[in-house]
Amino acid sequence: MKKILVINAGSSSLKFQLIAMPEREVLASGLVDRIGQETSTYSFLTTDIKIEESEIIPDHEYAMALVAEQLLDPIYGVIDTPSQIDTVSHRVVHGGSIFKEPTLINETVKEKIKELFSLAPLHNPANLTGIEVSEQIFPDAIQIAVFDTAFHQTIPEHAFRYAIPNELYEQHQIRVYGFHGTSHKYVSKKAIEYLENPEAKLVVLHLGNGCSATAIVNGESVDHSLGFGPVPGLIMGTRSGDIDPAAVLYLIDKLGYSAEEVNHILNKKSGLLGLTGHSDLREIQKGVSNGDAACILALEMTAYRIRKYIGAYTAAMNGIDALVFTAGIGENSALLREKVCENLDFLGICINNDKNENTEKGIREIQNGYTKILVIPTNEELEIAIQSYELMEA
């Protein structure tokens, strides 16, 4: 049995799972949230206990030390010494076109991750901090990086290239990279197993605070809604999704915003937040129930944008076998799933309202039509553990 500690460090959070492989048994899990803010929280869960506390957690280094403290606690911890961790596996958001597989971490790999800071400024620095701190806390463990962008390296050139001067691609690698790859890979594998069809044509919708759509054929990503960075595509919690570049230039040239300010607007102040004042879809759904016009419009815009990508990807794949919903919103919002599936009956996509309202866990079908509509819970941490274990056993 190998004990793999999976670290998923976000810009202001740190999720973890300690997983025994190949048994896939979760020994402990938890979340450190709101890192660097006035009130931070953390949770720690095993088969025996659940701890939820609030305290000031100033940075990711402190958060990693807190995770280790919980795992090693003499009363409720699940390991006796740091050396009992065989591997620490890290989710790294951006691997550029360099990293296409799970990778053993060394100084060269860390330098490459640092070079990619500009492509994922909110995530790659936190990912690298998680790596460096875990090397200190778990010095005997193998350190592995699993990159969000890796799954999308199968996208063909005609889909990942932008129609800009060639030298901008050749010299500066400006292209579609894609994100949420670990989630899309895990969920598409589950869908293929469920459908018993390795050649299935899938549109997978990862809908959370960040949102993306992926076209998948034969288990491989062939197109994806996020691009060079994590802004384009679907409407998200605080990100705009697709926007005309002319609007960006207008903000800079005519309204006097700096490039940094525009970047902040598109990443942090737009999307559902910009439309309604709420970044959480649950609050927007409450607004819809109360007749709030801004919330109603935001929901319609969100569903409409998703429908356009479903249509585009169905055309790109010359068909669709299943539409798959996953992640926090995709798994839990029956209302958004219903709205997304409206007026798609020409693709055989027709939702069954009773099945859609069902809240059972696990994979479930919610369609009336001939095209499958699946809700599949994602598990990025387990997928990272699986890929890491396969690398170690290779």
XYZ file of C-alpha atoms in Angstrom:
394
model
C 0.000 0.000 0.000
C 1.239 3.479 -0.913
C 0.068 6.544 0.988
C -0.323 9.463 -1.413
C -1.005 12.949 -0.052
C -2.734 14.999 -2.741
C -2.377 18.768 -2.444
C -4.700 21.005 -4.449
C -3.582 24.565 -3.736
C -5.769 27.370 -5.062
C -5.193 31.099 -4.924
C -6.769 31.348 -1.441
C -7.436 27.728 -0.515
C -5.748 24.376 -0.020
C -7.635 21.092 -0.402
C -6.027 17.784 0.475
C -6.710 14.070 0.576
C -4.545 11.285 1.929
C -5.328 8.271 -0.252
C -4.139 4.672 0.100
C -3.343 3.229 -3.315
C -4.143 1.032 -5.138
C -7.092 0.523 -2.765
C -8.281 4.117 -3.438
C -9.189 4.422 0.248
C -9.410 7.994 1.551
C -7.683 8.000 4.939
C -8.145 11.728 5.589
C -9.282 14.827 3.749
C -9.816 18.487 4.398
C -9.879 22.074 3.242
C -8.097 25.211 4.353
C -10.125 28.133 3.018
C -9.895 31.921 2.836
C -6.108 31.865 3.257
C -4.720 35.343 3.901
C -8.118 36.824 4.742
C -9.411 38.142 8.058
C -11.199 34.919 8.969
C -9.842 31.637 7.645
C -11.361 28.211 8.150
C -10.112 24.654 7.996
C -11.709 21.240 8.119
C -10.203 17.825 8.753
C -12.108 14.602 8.170
C -11.335 10.929 8.748
C -13.576 7.889 9.102
C -13.752 8.636 12.843
C -13.771 12.398 13.319
C -14.701 15.709 11.722
C -13.064 18.936 12.808
C -14.091 22.417 11.659
C -12.302 25.456 13.052
C -11.646 29.125 12.316
C -8.349 30.904 12.850
C -6.028 33.340 11.132
C -4.148 31.469 8.377
C -1.840 34.052 6.799
C -0.349 32.115 3.880
C 0.003 28.748 2.132
C 3.130 27.870 4.122
C 1.124 28.106 7.348
C -1.731 26.141 5.737
C 0.598 23.284 4.734
C 2.025 23.144 8.245
C -1.532 22.983 9.597
C -2.349 20.051 7.296
C 0.727 18.184 8.525
C -0.193 18.943 12.136
C -3.655 17.419 11.654
C -2.309 14.314 9.898
C 0.257 13.755 12.680
C -1.959 14.566 15.668
C -1.346 11.908 18.383
C -5.073 11.544 19.132
C -6.922 11.702 15.807
C -4.145 11.787 13.212
C -3.678 9.015 10.652
C 0.140 8.843 10.426
C 2.818 8.608 13.124
C 5.737 10.206 11.267
C 6.155 12.285 8.078
C 8.123 9.397 6.550
C 4.906 7.357 6.319
C 3.847 9.537 3.381
C 5.215 7.837 0.272
C 4.274 10.524 -2.240
C 3.022 14.095 -2.218
C 1.175 14.836 -5.445
C 0.445 18.420 -6.401
C -2.161 19.837 -8.721
C -0.402 22.469 -10.844
C -2.722 24.579 -12.942
C -0.495 25.566 -15.876
C 2.096 23.340 -17.500
C 2.198 25.202 -20.814
C 3.087 22.954 -23.721
C 6.042 21.553 -21.730
C 4.300 19.125 -19.390
C 2.011 16.523 -20.932
C 2.177 13.806 -18.253
C 2.479 13.505 -14.451
C 6.032 14.571 -13.662
C 8.567 13.859 -10.914
C 9.479 17.189 -9.375
C 13.086 18.379 -9.367
C 14.730 21.804 -9.460
C 14.338 22.058 -13.234
C 10.609 21.317 -13.023
C 10.179 23.946 -10.306
C 11.956 26.518 -12.459
C 9.646 25.706 -15.378
C 6.580 26.107 -13.129
C 7.966 29.483 -12.045
C 8.473 30.526 -15.674
C 4.752 29.888 -16.225
C 3.671 32.224 -13.399
C 2.577 34.867 -15.911
C 0.139 32.422 -17.544
C -1.544 31.479 -14.239
C -0.689 34.275 -11.783
C -3.374 33.314 -9.242
C -2.551 29.612 -9.103
C 0.968 28.598 -10.173
C 2.676 30.623 -7.386
C 0.441 28.922 -4.793
C 1.125 25.549 -6.416
C 4.889 26.110 -6.208
C 4.639 27.206 -2.576
C 2.793 23.975 -1.802
C 5.592 22.008 -3.449
C 8.421 23.814 -1.655
C 6.790 23.589 1.776
C 5.884 19.922 1.368
C 9.510 19.166 0.443
C 10.471 20.533 3.869
C 7.689 18.818 5.836
C 7.852 15.467 4.003
C 11.530 15.240 2.958
C 11.425 11.469 2.346
C 8.385 11.571 0.047
C 8.460 11.521 -3.741
C 7.047 14.816 -5.048
C 4.915 14.638 -8.217
C 3.195 17.367 -10.251
C -0.024 16.699 -12.161
C -0.880 19.526 -14.569
C -4.389 20.789 -15.352
C -3.321 21.605 -18.890
C -1.931 18.139 -19.681
C -5.255 16.514 -20.648
C -5.780 19.129 -23.352
C -2.477 18.501 -25.125
C -4.390 16.192 -27.495
C -6.342 19.122 -28.952
C -5.362 19.302 -32.652
C -3.461 22.283 -33.997
C -6.386 23.584 -36.050
C -8.314 23.904 -32.763
C -5.604 25.178 -30.400
C -4.101 27.839 -32.689
C -5.260 31.455 -32.787
C -5.383 33.298 -36.119
C -2.608 35.731 -35.158
C 0.874 36.194 -36.679
C 2.778 32.914 -36.662
C 5.711 34.296 -34.720
C 3.472 34.967 -31.708
C 2.804 31.234 -31.515
C 6.261 30.039 -32.555
C 8.248 32.418 -30.318
C 5.835 33.064 -27.451
C 3.551 29.968 -27.484
C 0.316 31.963 -27.548
C -2.306 29.241 -28.068
C -5.183 27.442 -26.355
C -3.952 25.476 -23.335
C -7.164 24.666 -21.482
C -7.776 24.027 -17.797
C -9.770 21.824 -15.390
C -8.067 18.967 -17.233
C -7.821 16.672 -14.217
C -11.568 16.933 -13.651
C -12.424 16.494 -17.337
C -10.180 13.435 -17.575
C -11.651 11.784 -14.471
C -15.266 12.458 -15.433
C -14.839 11.422 -19.079
C -13.263 8.115 -17.982
C -16.251 7.517 -15.710
C -18.663 8.352 -18.541
C -16.903 6.011 -20.983
C -16.984 3.179 -18.435
C -20.662 3.814 -17.706
C -21.611 3.965 -21.376
C -19.375 0.980 -22.198
C -18.298 2.900 -25.275
C -14.585 3.861 -25.539
C -15.314 5.836 -28.725
C -18.076 7.944 -27.147
C -18.479 11.554 -28.216
C -18.922 13.604 -25.060
C -19.479 17.214 -24.112
C -18.351 17.531 -20.497
C -19.437 20.623 -18.569
C -17.315 21.426 -15.510
C -19.494 24.025 -13.778
C -18.223 25.515 -10.539
C -16.946 28.977 -9.636
C -14.753 28.384 -12.671
C -16.525 26.834 -15.657
C -15.419 25.058 -18.813
C -16.699 22.814 -21.579
C -14.668 20.098 -23.304
C -15.342 18.092 -26.452
C -14.029 14.556 -25.933
C -13.714 11.772 -28.515
C -12.135 8.367 -27.818
C -11.282 9.606 -24.326
C -9.218 12.530 -25.652
C -9.828 16.259 -25.467
C -10.370 17.671 -28.964
C -11.586 21.167 -28.047
C -12.044 23.230 -24.905
C -13.649 26.529 -23.936
C -10.846 28.015 -21.817
C -7.812 29.207 -23.725
C -4.445 30.869 -23.238
C -5.725 31.884 -19.810
C -8.785 31.053 -17.697
C -11.052 33.928 -18.796
C -12.711 32.909 -22.109
C -15.614 30.595 -22.753
C -18.495 30.176 -20.343
C -19.756 32.765 -17.860
C -18.209 32.051 -14.444
C -18.517 33.215 -10.856
C -16.248 36.243 -11.271
C -14.835 35.781 -14.791
C -16.451 37.257 -17.881
C -16.140 34.363 -20.312
C -16.013 35.302 -24.005
C -15.668 39.032 -24.666
C -14.788 41.040 -27.770
C -11.105 42.145 -27.575
C -12.277 45.531 -28.861
C -14.055 46.052 -25.525
C -10.770 45.425 -23.711
C -8.972 47.948 -25.923
C -11.790 50.457 -25.366
C -11.422 50.128 -21.590
C -7.696 50.862 -21.898
C -7.583 53.434 -24.695
C -10.818 55.362 -24.131
C -11.745 54.884 -20.465
C -8.209 55.026 -19.080
C -7.992 51.675 -17.333
C -4.572 50.072 -17.034
C -3.978 46.578 -18.363
C -3.700 45.362 -14.749
C -7.051 46.949 -13.879
C -8.750 45.345 -16.885
C -7.262 41.987 -15.955
C -8.697 42.408 -12.449
C -12.122 43.358 -13.849
C -12.313 40.362 -16.178
C -11.027 37.859 -13.593
C -12.425 39.146 -10.316
C -15.328 41.538 -10.905
C -17.179 40.110 -13.898
C -19.253 37.001 -14.586
C -22.158 36.362 -12.239
C -20.702 38.835 -9.727
C -20.621 41.641 -12.265
C -24.170 40.918 -13.441
C -25.849 40.478 -10.050
C -23.517 41.323 -7.166
C -23.393 37.596 -6.302
C -20.722 35.138 -7.432
C -22.513 32.150 -5.867
C -25.178 30.592 -8.086
C -27.164 29.578 -5.008
C -27.736 33.256 -4.211
C -28.709 33.921 -7.818
C -31.229 31.071 -7.755
C -32.780 32.624 -4.646
C -33.004 35.881 -6.585
C -34.684 34.096 -9.485
C -37.272 32.665 -7.067
C -37.932 36.192 -5.775
C -38.298 37.656 -9.271
C -35.005 39.590 -9.283
C -34.553 40.765 -12.884
C -30.734 40.840 -12.756
C -30.588 37.267 -11.413
C -33.087 36.037 -14.012
C -31.021 37.605 -16.809
C -27.753 36.207 -15.430
C -29.185 32.688 -15.326
C -30.498 32.989 -18.878
C -27.154 34.335 -20.123
C -25.238 31.540 -18.395
C -27.438 28.791 -19.825
C -27.445 30.372 -23.299
C -23.648 30.557 -23.419
C -23.375 26.894 -22.391
C -25.918 25.863 -25.053
C -23.863 27.596 -27.744
C -20.799 25.569 -26.774
C -22.787 22.334 -26.749
C -23.933 23.073 -30.304
C -20.462 24.058 -31.471
C -18.798 20.986 -30.004
C -21.467 18.652 -31.331
C -20.720 20.063 -34.790
C -16.965 19.698 -34.234
C -17.366 16.038 -33.229
C -20.037 15.287 -35.867
C -22.401 14.050 -33.168
C -22.874 13.587 -29.445
C -23.453 10.462 -27.368
C -23.683 12.092 -23.949
C -23.844 15.482 -22.277
C -22.143 15.346 -18.877
C -22.570 17.741 -15.935
C -19.984 17.844 -13.143
C -18.421 20.013 -10.384
C -20.252 21.955 -7.682
C -22.877 23.682 -9.831
C -23.106 20.976 -12.474
C -23.734 18.297 -9.859
C -26.105 20.279 -7.632
C -28.079 22.845 -9.643
C -31.137 21.173 -11.158
C -32.359 24.594 -12.301
C -29.274 25.378 -14.384
C -29.230 21.867 -15.880
C -32.866 22.343 -16.899
C -32.144 25.738 -18.452
C -29.077 24.455 -20.318
C -31.040 21.591 -21.899
C -33.887 23.780 -23.174
C -34.297 23.873 -26.959
C -31.735 21.154 -27.608
C -34.231 18.474 -28.603
C -32.902 18.567 -32.176
C -29.749 16.934 -30.724
C -31.804 14.387 -28.823
C -31.085 16.283 -25.588
C -34.316 16.293 -23.557
C -34.256 16.427 -19.776
C -36.504 14.392 -17.478
C -37.587 16.819 -14.745
C -38.219 14.175 -12.098
C -34.828 12.530 -12.634
C -33.185 15.964 -12.779
C -34.524 16.833 -9.318
C -33.201 13.558 -7.872
C -30.314 14.217 -5.467
C -28.920 10.692 -5.223
C -25.146 10.428 -5.204
C -23.114 8.694 -7.876
C -23.600 8.611 -11.645
C -27.185 9.152 -12.731
C -29.077 9.608 -15.996
C -31.554 12.480 -16.266
C -32.674 12.329 -19.915
C -35.877 11.601 -21.803
C -34.328 11.750 -25.275
C -31.964 9.417 -27.089
C -28.847 11.381 -26.102
C -27.678 10.533 -22.608
C -27.573 13.341 -20.035
C -25.351 12.285 -17.152
C -24.537 13.823 -13.787
C -21.146 12.524 -12.638
C -19.419 13.697 -9.438
C -15.846 14.755 -10.068
C -12.885 13.819 -7.875
C -9.761 15.670 -8.926
C -7.786 14.470 -5.907
C -8.470 10.803 -6.666
C -7.524 11.307 -10.323
C -4.251 12.919 -9.243
C -3.576 9.961 -6.931
C -4.342 7.480 -9.726
C -1.979 9.194 -12.165
C 0.740 9.469 -9.518
C 0.470 5.813 -8.542
C 0.675 4.759 -12.201
C 3.818 6.870 -12.592
C 5.437 5.305 -9.525
C 4.555 1.771 -10.635
C 5.665 2.248 -14.245
